[in-house]
Amino acid sequence: MEHAQLVKISKRMSKALRHEPARAGLTLDAAGWVPVAEFLAAMHLDRATLDAVVAGNDKQRFAVAVGADGIERIRANQGHSIPVELGLEESQPPEMLFHGTAAASLSSILATGLNRGGRHHVHLSPDTATAARVGARRGGATVILTVLAGDMARGGHPFYRSQNGVWLTDEVPPEFIRTP
Ligand code: HQG
């Protein structure tokens, strides 16, 4: 299957597993999982396509796992806007993390800090290349902010790392943000 087609399906899967499961006729459990068989039927996907999307995903957006009950389930690793308890363990971040965003948002961010908006957390990248890619999603001029994550953690702000390497925190106050 062509790359563009896989990306399209990945976006459809993200929408159902992160934002609007009911619209796809799905009910996720408290941790965001849904049985793979149910998911395939609701999304009109075959297993080979699902496997190709999950394995080939540039950001490892999805996890497939067999539960204690022997049932195979799928969930999104992060990025939800619906309430799910991902069960992430608090984790010690590196000294610096990065956030790519629109240059037009800079003054607002420096005034109020980074807010999680509709998502569960503020998303931070482990390196500038990843942050640049995140910022470029917005189009227009982008800026890469440095977040003093080590200082934040020592100041009592909890950090979590999703299964696919995205760093998550509740908010980043302006004093922990450095511009280029
Ligand atoms: C901005 C993608 C003004 C923030 C990516 C961002 C990521 C503010 C936007 C993941 C602000 C929210 C998340 C403030 C924050 N004033 N703007 N005070 N505080 N913002 O999409 O971090 O492909 O919810 O800078 O790769 O861009 O979905 O967050 O531009 O990992 O897997 O508000 O989404 O992953 O946008 O991206 P988003 P994000 P997936």
Short mmCIF file of N, CA and C and ligand atoms in Angstrom, two decimals:
data_model
loop_
_atom_site.label_atom_id
_atom_site.label_comp_id
_atom_site.label_asym_id
_atom_site.label_seq_id
_atom_site.Cartn_x
_atom_site.Cartn_y
_atom_site.Cartn_z
N MET A 1 0.84 -1.21 0.00
CA MET A 1 0.00 0.00 0.00
C MET A 1 0.88 1.26 0.00
N GLU A 2 0.43 2.27 -0.70
CA GLU A 2 1.21 3.51 -0.80
C GLU A 2 1.30 4.23 0.54
N HIS A 3 2.42 4.95 0.72
CA HIS A 3 2.65 5.69 1.95
C HIS A 3 1.50 6.67 2.23
N ALA A 4 1.07 7.42 1.23
CA ALA A 4 0.01 8.42 1.42
C ALA A 4 -1.26 7.77 1.94
N GLN A 5 -1.55 6.59 1.44
CA GLN A 5 -2.76 5.87 1.88
C GLN A 5 -2.63 5.45 3.35
N LEU A 6 -1.43 4.98 3.72
CA LEU A 6 -1.20 4.57 5.12
C LEU A 6 -1.33 5.77 6.05
N VAL A 7 -0.83 6.93 5.63
CA VAL A 7 -0.93 8.14 6.45
C VAL A 7 -2.40 8.51 6.65
N LYS A 8 -3.16 8.39 5.58
CA LYS A 8 -4.59 8.72 5.64
C LYS A 8 -5.30 7.80 6.66
N ILE A 9 -4.98 6.52 6.60
CA ILE A 9 -5.61 5.57 7.53
C ILE A 9 -5.14 5.85 8.96
N SER A 10 -3.85 6.18 9.11
CA SER A 10 -3.32 6.49 10.44
C SER A 10 -4.07 7.68 11.05
N LYS A 11 -4.38 8.67 10.24
CA LYS A 11 -5.11 9.84 10.75
C LYS A 11 -6.53 9.46 11.16
N ARG A 12 -7.14 8.60 10.36
CA ARG A 12 -8.51 8.14 10.68
C ARG A 12 -8.47 7.34 12.00
N MET A 13 -7.45 6.50 12.15
CA MET A 13 -7.32 5.70 13.37
C MET A 13 -7.07 6.61 14.59
N SER A 14 -6.21 7.64 14.40
CA SER A 14 -5.92 8.57 15.50
C SER A 14 -7.18 9.26 15.96
N LYS A 15 -7.97 9.68 15.01
CA LYS A 15 -9.22 10.39 15.35
C LYS A 15 -10.12 9.49 16.21
N ALA A 16 -10.26 8.23 15.79
CA ALA A 16 -11.14 7.31 16.52
C ALA A 16 -10.58 6.96 17.89
N LEU A 17 -9.25 6.80 17.99
CA LEU A 17 -8.67 6.33 19.26
C LEU A 17 -8.30 7.46 20.22
N ARG A 18 -8.25 8.70 19.70
CA ARG A 18 -7.86 9.81 20.57
C ARG A 18 -9.00 10.79 20.85
N HIS A 19 -9.86 10.97 19.86
CA HIS A 19 -10.79 12.10 19.95
C HIS A 19 -12.26 11.74 19.88
N GLU A 20 -12.63 10.90 18.91
CA GLU A 20 -14.06 10.67 18.68
C GLU A 20 -14.41 9.20 18.49
N PRO A 21 -14.13 8.36 19.51
CA PRO A 21 -14.45 6.94 19.35
C PRO A 21 -15.94 6.70 19.09
N ALA A 22 -16.78 7.47 19.75
CA ALA A 22 -18.23 7.24 19.61
C ALA A 22 -18.66 7.43 18.15
N ARG A 23 -18.05 8.38 17.48
CA ARG A 23 -18.40 8.63 16.09
C ARG A 23 -18.08 7.43 15.21
N ALA A 24 -17.07 6.68 15.62
CA ALA A 24 -16.71 5.47 14.86
C ALA A 24 -17.48 4.25 15.40
N GLY A 25 -18.36 4.48 16.40
CA GLY A 25 -19.12 3.39 16.98
C GLY A 25 -18.31 2.57 17.97
N LEU A 26 -17.28 3.19 18.55
CA LEU A 26 -16.40 2.45 19.46
C LEU A 26 -16.51 2.97 20.89
N THR A 27 -16.30 2.08 21.84
CA THR A 27 -16.18 2.47 23.24
C THR A 27 -14.81 2.01 23.73
N LEU A 28 -13.98 2.95 24.17
CA LEU A 28 -12.66 2.60 24.68
C LEU A 28 -12.77 2.28 26.16
N ASP A 29 -11.87 1.44 26.68
CA ASP A 29 -11.87 1.22 28.13
C ASP A 29 -11.17 2.40 28.80
N ALA A 30 -11.08 2.36 30.13
CA ALA A 30 -10.57 3.52 30.88
C ALA A 30 -9.15 3.89 30.49
N ALA A 31 -8.39 2.90 30.00
CA ALA A 31 -7.01 3.16 29.62
C ALA A 31 -6.87 3.40 28.12
N GLY A 32 -7.99 3.51 27.43
CA GLY A 32 -7.95 3.87 26.01
C GLY A 32 -7.88 2.69 25.04
N TRP A 33 -8.00 1.46 25.57
CA TRP A 33 -7.87 0.26 24.71
C TRP A 33 -9.23 -0.15 24.13
N VAL A 34 -9.18 -0.75 22.95
CA VAL A 34 -10.38 -1.35 22.36
C VAL A 34 -9.93 -2.65 21.68
N PRO A 35 -10.78 -3.70 21.74
CA PRO A 35 -10.37 -4.96 21.10
C PRO A 35 -10.08 -4.76 19.60
N VAL A 36 -9.00 -5.37 19.14
CA VAL A 36 -8.59 -5.21 17.74
C VAL A 36 -9.70 -5.67 16.79
N ALA A 37 -10.38 -6.76 17.11
CA ALA A 37 -11.42 -7.29 16.23
C ALA A 37 -12.54 -6.25 16.06
N GLU A 38 -12.91 -5.64 17.19
CA GLU A 38 -13.95 -4.61 17.16
C GLU A 38 -13.51 -3.41 16.33
N PHE A 39 -12.25 -3.04 16.54
CA PHE A 39 -11.69 -1.88 15.86
C PHE A 39 -11.67 -2.09 14.34
N LEU A 40 -11.22 -3.28 13.92
CA LEU A 40 -11.15 -3.57 12.48
C LEU A 40 -12.54 -3.47 11.85
N ALA A 41 -13.54 -4.01 12.55
CA ALA A 41 -14.91 -4.00 12.01
C ALA A 41 -15.43 -2.57 11.91
N ALA A 42 -15.22 -1.78 12.97
CA ALA A 42 -15.75 -0.42 13.00
C ALA A 42 -15.06 0.47 11.97
N MET A 43 -13.77 0.23 11.76
CA MET A 43 -13.00 1.10 10.86
C MET A 43 -12.98 0.56 9.43
N HIS A 44 -13.58 -0.61 9.20
CA HIS A 44 -13.58 -1.25 7.88
C HIS A 44 -12.14 -1.43 7.38
N LEU A 45 -11.32 -2.01 8.25
CA LEU A 45 -9.93 -2.26 7.89
C LEU A 45 -9.66 -3.75 7.95
N ASP A 46 -8.69 -4.22 7.13
CA ASP A 46 -8.28 -5.61 7.29
C ASP A 46 -7.01 -5.64 8.15
N ARG A 47 -6.70 -6.82 8.64
CA ARG A 47 -5.62 -6.96 9.62
C ARG A 47 -4.26 -6.56 9.04
N ALA A 48 -4.03 -6.92 7.78
CA ALA A 48 -2.72 -6.62 7.17
C ALA A 48 -2.52 -5.10 7.10
N THR A 49 -3.60 -4.38 6.80
CA THR A 49 -3.50 -2.92 6.72
C THR A 49 -3.21 -2.34 8.10
N LEU A 50 -3.93 -2.84 9.10
CA LEU A 50 -3.70 -2.36 10.46
C LEU A 50 -2.25 -2.59 10.87
N ASP A 51 -1.75 -3.79 10.61
CA ASP A 51 -0.37 -4.11 10.98
C ASP A 51 0.61 -3.19 10.26
N ALA A 52 0.33 -2.89 8.99
CA ALA A 52 1.22 -2.02 8.21
C ALA A 52 1.23 -0.62 8.82
N VAL A 53 0.07 -0.13 9.23
CA VAL A 53 0.00 1.21 9.82
C VAL A 53 0.71 1.25 11.17
N VAL A 54 0.46 0.25 12.00
CA VAL A 54 1.04 0.23 13.35
C VAL A 54 2.57 0.08 13.26
N ALA A 55 3.04 -0.84 12.43
CA ALA A 55 4.48 -1.11 12.36
C ALA A 55 5.23 -0.01 11.62
N GLY A 56 4.59 0.55 10.59
CA GLY A 56 5.30 1.52 9.74
C GLY A 56 5.15 2.94 10.22
N ASN A 57 4.46 3.14 11.35
CA ASN A 57 4.15 4.51 11.78
C ASN A 57 5.38 5.27 12.19
N ASP A 58 5.56 6.46 11.59
CA ASP A 58 6.77 7.24 11.85
C ASP A 58 6.92 7.58 13.33
N LYS A 59 5.81 7.74 14.03
CA LYS A 59 5.90 8.13 15.45
C LYS A 59 5.45 7.04 16.41
N GLN A 60 5.22 5.84 15.89
CA GLN A 60 4.73 4.75 16.76
C GLN A 60 3.52 5.25 17.56
N ARG A 61 2.53 5.74 16.84
CA ARG A 61 1.35 6.32 17.49
C ARG A 61 0.46 5.29 18.18
N PHE A 62 0.58 4.01 17.77
CA PHE A 62 -0.36 3.01 18.27
C PHE A 62 0.36 1.85 18.95
N ALA A 63 -0.31 1.29 19.94
CA ALA A 63 0.21 0.10 20.61
C ALA A 63 -0.83 -1.01 20.48
N VAL A 64 -0.35 -2.22 20.20
CA VAL A 64 -1.22 -3.40 20.16
C VAL A 64 -0.68 -4.34 21.23
N ALA A 65 -1.59 -4.83 22.11
CA ALA A 65 -1.14 -5.70 23.19
C ALA A 65 -2.23 -6.71 23.53
N VAL A 66 -1.79 -7.88 24.01
CA VAL A 66 -2.74 -8.91 24.44
C VAL A 66 -2.94 -8.77 25.94
N GLY A 67 -4.20 -8.63 26.36
CA GLY A 67 -4.51 -8.46 27.78
C GLY A 67 -4.43 -9.76 28.54
N ALA A 68 -4.57 -9.66 29.87
CA ALA A 68 -4.53 -10.85 30.73
C ALA A 68 -5.66 -11.82 30.35
N ASP A 69 -6.72 -11.29 29.74
CA ASP A 69 -7.85 -12.12 29.32
C ASP A 69 -7.63 -12.75 27.93
N GLY A 70 -6.45 -12.55 27.37
CA GLY A 70 -6.14 -13.16 26.07
C GLY A 70 -6.67 -12.38 24.89
N ILE A 71 -7.35 -11.26 25.16
CA ILE A 71 -7.92 -10.47 24.06
C ILE A 71 -6.90 -9.43 23.60
N GLU A 72 -6.76 -9.35 22.29
CA GLU A 72 -5.81 -8.41 21.71
C GLU A 72 -6.49 -7.04 21.56
N ARG A 73 -5.79 -6.01 22.02
CA ARG A 73 -6.38 -4.67 21.97
C ARG A 73 -5.41 -3.67 21.36
N ILE A 74 -5.97 -2.52 20.94
CA ILE A 74 -5.16 -1.43 20.38
C ILE A 74 -5.50 -0.13 21.09
N ARG A 75 -4.51 0.76 21.25
CA ARG A 75 -4.78 2.10 21.73
C ARG A 75 -3.78 3.08 21.12
N ALA A 76 -4.11 4.36 21.23
CA ALA A 76 -3.15 5.39 20.83
C ALA A 76 -2.19 5.59 21.98
N ASN A 77 -0.91 5.78 21.68
CA ASN A 77 0.09 5.93 22.75
C ASN A 77 -0.02 7.26 23.48
N GLN A 78 -0.51 8.30 22.78
CA GLN A 78 -0.66 9.63 23.41
C GLN A 78 -1.52 10.48 22.50
N GLY A 79 -1.75 11.72 22.93
CA GLY A 79 -2.44 12.69 22.08
C GLY A 79 -3.93 12.75 22.24
N HIS A 80 -4.46 12.06 23.27
CA HIS A 80 -5.91 12.03 23.45
C HIS A 80 -6.49 13.39 23.86
N SER A 81 -7.72 13.64 23.43
CA SER A 81 -8.48 14.76 23.97
C SER A 81 -9.62 14.24 24.85
N ILE A 82 -9.96 12.97 24.72
CA ILE A 82 -10.97 12.37 25.60
C ILE A 82 -10.26 11.87 26.87
N PRO A 83 -11.01 11.77 27.97
CA PRO A 83 -10.34 11.34 29.20
C PRO A 83 -9.95 9.86 29.17
N VAL A 84 -8.66 9.59 29.15
CA VAL A 84 -8.18 8.21 29.31
C VAL A 84 -7.05 8.24 30.32
N GLU A 85 -6.92 7.17 31.05
CA GLU A 85 -5.83 7.05 32.03
C GLU A 85 -4.77 6.16 31.41
N LEU A 86 -3.71 6.76 30.88
CA LEU A 86 -2.69 5.99 30.18
C LEU A 86 -1.81 5.21 31.14
N GLY A 87 -1.84 5.58 32.43
CA GLY A 87 -1.04 4.86 33.41
C GLY A 87 0.45 5.10 33.25
N LEU A 88 0.82 6.29 32.76
CA LEU A 88 2.24 6.57 32.57
C LEU A 88 2.90 6.83 33.92
N GLU A 89 4.10 6.31 34.05
CA GLU A 89 4.87 6.51 35.28
C GLU A 89 5.60 7.84 35.19
N GLU A 90 5.66 8.53 36.32
CA GLU A 90 6.43 9.76 36.33
C GLU A 90 7.89 9.42 36.02
N SER A 91 8.54 10.29 35.28
CA SER A 91 9.88 9.96 34.80
C SER A 91 10.77 11.20 34.84
N GLN A 92 12.05 10.98 35.12
CA GLN A 92 13.01 12.10 35.22
C GLN A 92 13.37 12.58 33.81
N PRO A 93 13.06 13.83 33.47
CA PRO A 93 13.34 14.29 32.10
C PRO A 93 14.80 14.67 31.94
N PRO A 94 15.29 14.79 30.70
CA PRO A 94 16.62 15.36 30.47
C PRO A 94 16.59 16.83 30.87
N GLU A 95 17.75 17.45 31.01
CA GLU A 95 17.83 18.87 31.41
C GLU A 95 17.03 19.77 30.48
N MET A 96 17.11 19.47 29.19
CA MET A 96 16.42 20.31 28.21
C MET A 96 15.52 19.50 27.32
N LEU A 97 14.33 20.05 27.10
CA LEU A 97 13.41 19.49 26.11
C LEU A 97 13.04 20.62 25.16
N PHE A 98 12.35 20.27 24.05
CA PHE A 98 12.10 21.27 23.02
C PHE A 98 10.63 21.27 22.61
N HIS A 99 10.19 22.43 22.13
CA HIS A 99 8.81 22.55 21.67
C HIS A 99 8.78 23.39 20.40
N GLY A 100 8.34 22.79 19.31
CA GLY A 100 8.24 23.50 18.04
C GLY A 100 6.84 24.05 17.88
N THR A 101 6.75 25.32 17.54
CA THR A 101 5.42 25.92 17.43
C THR A 101 5.43 27.06 16.40
N ALA A 102 4.29 27.67 16.19
CA ALA A 102 4.18 28.78 15.24
C ALA A 102 4.82 30.02 15.85
N ALA A 103 5.61 30.73 15.05
CA ALA A 103 6.24 31.96 15.54
C ALA A 103 5.16 32.95 16.00
N ALA A 104 4.00 32.88 15.36
CA ALA A 104 2.91 33.80 15.69
C ALA A 104 2.37 33.58 17.11
N SER A 105 2.62 32.38 17.68
CA SER A 105 2.12 32.08 19.03
C SER A 105 3.10 32.53 20.12
N LEU A 106 4.29 32.96 19.70
CA LEU A 106 5.37 33.20 20.66
C LEU A 106 5.01 34.18 21.78
N SER A 107 4.45 35.34 21.42
CA SER A 107 4.20 36.35 22.47
C SER A 107 3.19 35.83 23.48
N SER A 108 2.17 35.13 22.99
CA SER A 108 1.18 34.55 23.90
C SER A 108 1.82 33.50 24.81
N ILE A 109 2.69 32.67 24.23
CA ILE A 109 3.35 31.61 25.02
C ILE A 109 4.27 32.21 26.08
N LEU A 110 4.98 33.28 25.70
CA LEU A 110 5.90 33.88 26.68
C LEU A 110 5.12 34.60 27.79
N ALA A 111 3.88 34.99 27.51
CA ALA A 111 3.05 35.64 28.52
C ALA A 111 2.42 34.64 29.48
N THR A 112 1.89 33.55 28.94
CA THR A 112 1.12 32.63 29.81
C THR A 112 1.77 31.26 29.96
N GLY A 113 2.87 31.00 29.24
CA GLY A 113 3.48 29.68 29.28
C GLY A 113 2.84 28.77 28.26
N LEU A 114 3.33 27.53 28.19
CA LEU A 114 2.75 26.54 27.29
C LEU A 114 1.57 25.87 28.00
N ASN A 115 0.41 25.94 27.36
CA ASN A 115 -0.80 25.33 27.93
C ASN A 115 -1.16 24.08 27.15
N ARG A 116 -1.85 23.16 27.82
CA ARG A 116 -2.13 21.89 27.16
C ARG A 116 -3.30 21.98 26.19
N GLY A 117 -4.03 23.07 26.20
CA GLY A 117 -5.15 23.23 25.28
C GLY A 117 -6.14 22.10 25.42
N GLY A 118 -6.55 21.50 24.31
CA GLY A 118 -7.54 20.43 24.36
C GLY A 118 -6.94 19.09 24.71
N ARG A 119 -5.62 18.98 24.75
CA ARG A 119 -4.99 17.69 25.03
C ARG A 119 -4.80 17.51 26.54
N HIS A 120 -4.32 16.31 26.90
CA HIS A 120 -4.13 16.02 28.34
C HIS A 120 -2.90 16.72 28.89
N HIS A 121 -1.91 16.91 28.02
CA HIS A 121 -0.63 17.44 28.48
C HIS A 121 -0.06 18.37 27.42
N VAL A 122 0.94 19.14 27.81
CA VAL A 122 1.80 19.83 26.86
C VAL A 122 2.77 18.77 26.32
N HIS A 123 2.97 18.76 25.00
CA HIS A 123 3.85 17.76 24.39
C HIS A 123 5.22 18.38 24.12
N LEU A 124 6.27 17.71 24.57
CA LEU A 124 7.63 18.22 24.38
C LEU A 124 8.47 17.17 23.66
N SER A 125 9.42 17.64 22.85
CA SER A 125 10.25 16.74 22.04
C SER A 125 11.62 16.58 22.67
N PRO A 126 12.23 15.38 22.51
CA PRO A 126 13.57 15.15 23.08
C PRO A 126 14.68 15.82 22.30
N ASP A 127 14.43 16.22 21.04
CA ASP A 127 15.49 16.84 20.25
C ASP A 127 14.89 17.91 19.34
N THR A 128 15.77 18.77 18.82
CA THR A 128 15.29 19.91 18.03
C THR A 128 14.73 19.46 16.68
N ALA A 129 15.26 18.38 16.12
CA ALA A 129 14.76 17.91 14.81
C ALA A 129 13.30 17.50 14.93
N THR A 130 12.98 16.78 16.02
CA THR A 130 11.59 16.37 16.23
C THR A 130 10.71 17.60 16.47
N ALA A 131 11.22 18.53 17.28
CA ALA A 131 10.44 19.75 17.56
C ALA A 131 10.18 20.53 16.28
N ALA A 132 11.16 20.55 15.39
CA ALA A 132 10.99 21.27 14.12
C ALA A 132 9.87 20.63 13.30
N ARG A 133 9.82 19.31 13.32
CA ARG A 133 8.75 18.62 12.57
C ARG A 133 7.39 18.92 13.17
N VAL A 134 7.30 18.94 14.50
CA VAL A 134 6.02 19.24 15.18
C VAL A 134 5.58 20.66 14.82
N GLY A 135 6.53 21.61 14.87
CA GLY A 135 6.19 23.00 14.57
C GLY A 135 5.76 23.19 13.13
N ALA A 136 6.40 22.42 12.22
CA ALA A 136 6.12 22.58 10.79
C ALA A 136 4.70 22.16 10.43
N ARG A 137 4.05 21.37 11.30
CA ARG A 137 2.65 20.97 11.04
C ARG A 137 1.76 22.19 10.93
N ARG A 138 2.15 23.27 11.54
CA ARG A 138 1.29 24.45 11.61
C ARG A 138 1.39 25.33 10.36
N GLY A 139 2.45 25.12 9.54
CA GLY A 139 2.65 25.99 8.38
C GLY A 139 3.15 27.35 8.85
N GLY A 140 3.63 28.16 7.95
CA GLY A 140 4.13 29.49 8.32
C GLY A 140 5.43 29.39 9.07
N ALA A 141 5.89 30.53 9.59
CA ALA A 141 7.16 30.56 10.31
C ALA A 141 7.03 29.80 11.62
N THR A 142 8.08 29.03 11.95
CA THR A 142 8.03 28.26 13.20
C THR A 142 9.18 28.70 14.10
N VAL A 143 9.07 28.33 15.36
CA VAL A 143 10.12 28.64 16.31
C VAL A 143 10.30 27.41 17.20
N ILE A 144 11.55 27.17 17.59
CA ILE A 144 11.81 26.04 18.50
C ILE A 144 12.18 26.60 19.87
N LEU A 145 11.35 26.31 20.84
CA LEU A 145 11.58 26.79 22.20
C LEU A 145 12.35 25.73 22.99
N THR A 146 13.23 26.18 23.85
CA THR A 146 13.91 25.27 24.77
C THR A 146 13.19 25.34 26.12
N VAL A 147 12.90 24.16 26.67
CA VAL A 147 12.22 24.08 27.96
C VAL A 147 13.21 23.57 29.00
N LEU A 148 13.38 24.31 30.08
CA LEU A 148 14.31 23.91 31.14
C LEU A 148 13.66 22.83 32.01
N ALA A 149 13.60 21.62 31.43
CA ALA A 149 12.85 20.54 32.06
C ALA A 149 13.48 20.09 33.38
N GLY A 150 14.81 20.10 33.44
CA GLY A 150 15.48 19.70 34.68
C GLY A 150 15.09 20.63 35.83
N ASP A 151 15.12 21.93 35.57
CA ASP A 151 14.72 22.91 36.59
C ASP A 151 13.26 22.70 36.99
N MET A 152 12.42 22.46 35.99
CA MET A 152 11.00 22.24 36.28
C MET A 152 10.80 21.04 37.20
N ALA A 153 11.48 19.94 36.86
CA ALA A 153 11.34 18.70 37.65
C ALA A 153 11.80 18.93 39.08
N ARG A 154 12.93 19.63 39.22
CA ARG A 154 13.44 19.91 40.58
C ARG A 154 12.47 20.83 41.32
N GLY A 155 11.71 21.63 40.56
CA GLY A 155 10.72 22.52 41.16
C GLY A 155 9.38 21.84 41.44
N GLY A 156 9.32 20.52 41.17
CA GLY A 156 8.11 19.78 41.54
C GLY A 156 7.12 19.54 40.41
N HIS A 157 7.48 19.91 39.18
CA HIS A 157 6.57 19.63 38.06
C HIS A 157 6.77 18.19 37.58
N PRO A 158 5.72 17.38 37.59
CA PRO A 158 5.89 16.00 37.14
C PRO A 158 6.02 15.91 35.61
N PHE A 159 6.85 14.97 35.16
CA PHE A 159 7.02 14.67 33.73
C PHE A 159 6.71 13.20 33.49
N TYR A 160 6.18 12.95 32.32
CA TYR A 160 5.88 11.58 31.90
C TYR A 160 6.44 11.40 30.50
N ARG A 161 6.79 10.14 30.16
CA ARG A 161 7.28 9.85 28.82
C ARG A 161 6.35 8.81 28.23
N SER A 162 5.75 9.15 27.08
CA SER A 162 4.83 8.20 26.46
C SER A 162 5.64 7.06 25.86
N GLN A 163 4.94 5.98 25.53
CA GLN A 163 5.61 4.78 25.01
C GLN A 163 6.37 5.10 23.72
N ASN A 164 5.95 6.14 23.02
CA ASN A 164 6.63 6.49 21.77
C ASN A 164 7.57 7.69 21.91
N GLY A 165 8.01 7.96 23.15
CA GLY A 165 9.11 8.91 23.33
C GLY A 165 8.73 10.38 23.37
N VAL A 166 7.44 10.68 23.49
CA VAL A 166 7.03 12.07 23.63
C VAL A 166 7.04 12.41 25.12
N TRP A 167 7.64 13.56 25.48
CA TRP A 167 7.64 13.98 26.88
C TRP A 167 6.39 14.81 27.16
N LEU A 168 5.75 14.53 28.29
CA LEU A 168 4.48 15.17 28.62
C LEU A 168 4.56 15.82 29.98
N THR A 169 3.96 17.00 30.08
CA THR A 169 3.86 17.65 31.39
C THR A 169 2.59 18.49 31.39
N ASP A 170 2.17 18.94 32.57
CA ASP A 170 0.86 19.60 32.66
C ASP A 170 0.87 21.00 32.06
N GLU A 171 1.95 21.72 32.31
CA GLU A 171 2.06 23.09 31.79
C GLU A 171 3.53 23.49 31.89
N VAL A 172 3.93 24.48 31.11
CA VAL A 172 5.29 25.01 31.23
C VAL A 172 5.18 26.50 31.51
N PRO A 173 5.41 26.94 32.75
CA PRO A 173 5.37 28.37 33.06
C PRO A 173 6.45 29.12 32.29
N PRO A 174 6.19 30.41 31.97
CA PRO A 174 7.11 31.18 31.12
C PRO A 174 8.55 31.20 31.60
N GLU A 175 8.78 31.16 32.91
CA GLU A 175 10.16 31.28 33.40
C GLU A 175 11.04 30.09 33.02
N PHE A 176 10.41 29.00 32.57
CA PHE A 176 11.20 27.81 32.17
C PHE A 176 11.37 27.73 30.65
N ILE A 177 10.98 28.80 29.94
CA ILE A 177 11.06 28.78 28.47
C ILE A 177 12.17 29.70 28.00
N ARG A 178 13.00 29.19 27.07
CA ARG A 178 14.05 30.00 26.46
C ARG A 178 13.82 30.05 24.95
N THR A 179 13.93 31.23 24.37
CA THR A 179 13.76 31.38 22.92
C THR A 179 15.14 31.30 22.25
N PRO A 180 15.18 31.03 20.95
CA PRO A 180 16.48 30.92 20.26
C PRO A 180 17.25 32.24 20.29
C1 HQG B 1 0.35 26.11 21.21
C2 HQG B 1 1.49 15.70 17.09
C3 HQG B 1 -0.49 30.27 22.24
C4 HQG B 1 1.40 25.04 21.11
C5 HQG B 1 2.86 16.29 17.33
C6 HQG B 1 0.89 24.26 19.91
C7 HQG B 1 2.96 16.37 18.83
C8 HQG B 1 0.01 28.08 22.67
C9 HQG B 1 -0.62 24.42 19.99
C10 HQG B 1 1.53 16.39 19.29
C11 HQG B 1 0.10 28.34 24.05
C12 HQG B 1 -1.32 23.17 20.44
C13 HQG B 1 1.20 17.70 19.96
C14 HQG B 1 -0.14 29.67 24.49
C15 HQG B 1 0.54 26.25 23.75
N1 HQG B 1 -0.43 30.60 23.54
N2 HQG B 1 -0.28 29.04 21.76
N3 HQG B 1 -0.07 30.01 25.77
N4 HQG B 1 0.42 27.19 24.69
N5 HQG B 1 0.30 26.78 22.52
O1 HQG B 1 -1.41 20.06 18.26
O2 HQG B 1 2.53 20.31 20.74
O3 HQG B 1 0.94 13.62 14.93
O4 HQG B 1 -2.32 20.35 20.62
O5 HQG B 1 2.67 25.59 20.91
O6 HQG B 1 3.87 15.53 16.75
O7 HQG B 1 1.76 21.11 18.44
O8 HQG B 1 -0.85 13.95 16.62
O9 HQG B 1 0.12 20.43 20.28
O10 HQG B 1 1.36 24.80 18.69
O11 HQG B 1 3.62 15.31 19.44
O12 HQG B 1 0.82 12.12 16.90
O13 HQG B 1 -0.85 25.44 20.96
O14 HQG B 1 0.74 16.26 18.11
O15 HQG B 1 1.50 14.34 17.20
O16 HQG B 1 -1.28 22.26 19.38
O17 HQG B 1 1.50 18.77 19.07
P1 HQG B 1 -1.31 20.71 19.61
P2 HQG B 1 1.56 20.24 19.62
P3 HQG B 1 0.54 13.44 16.34
#
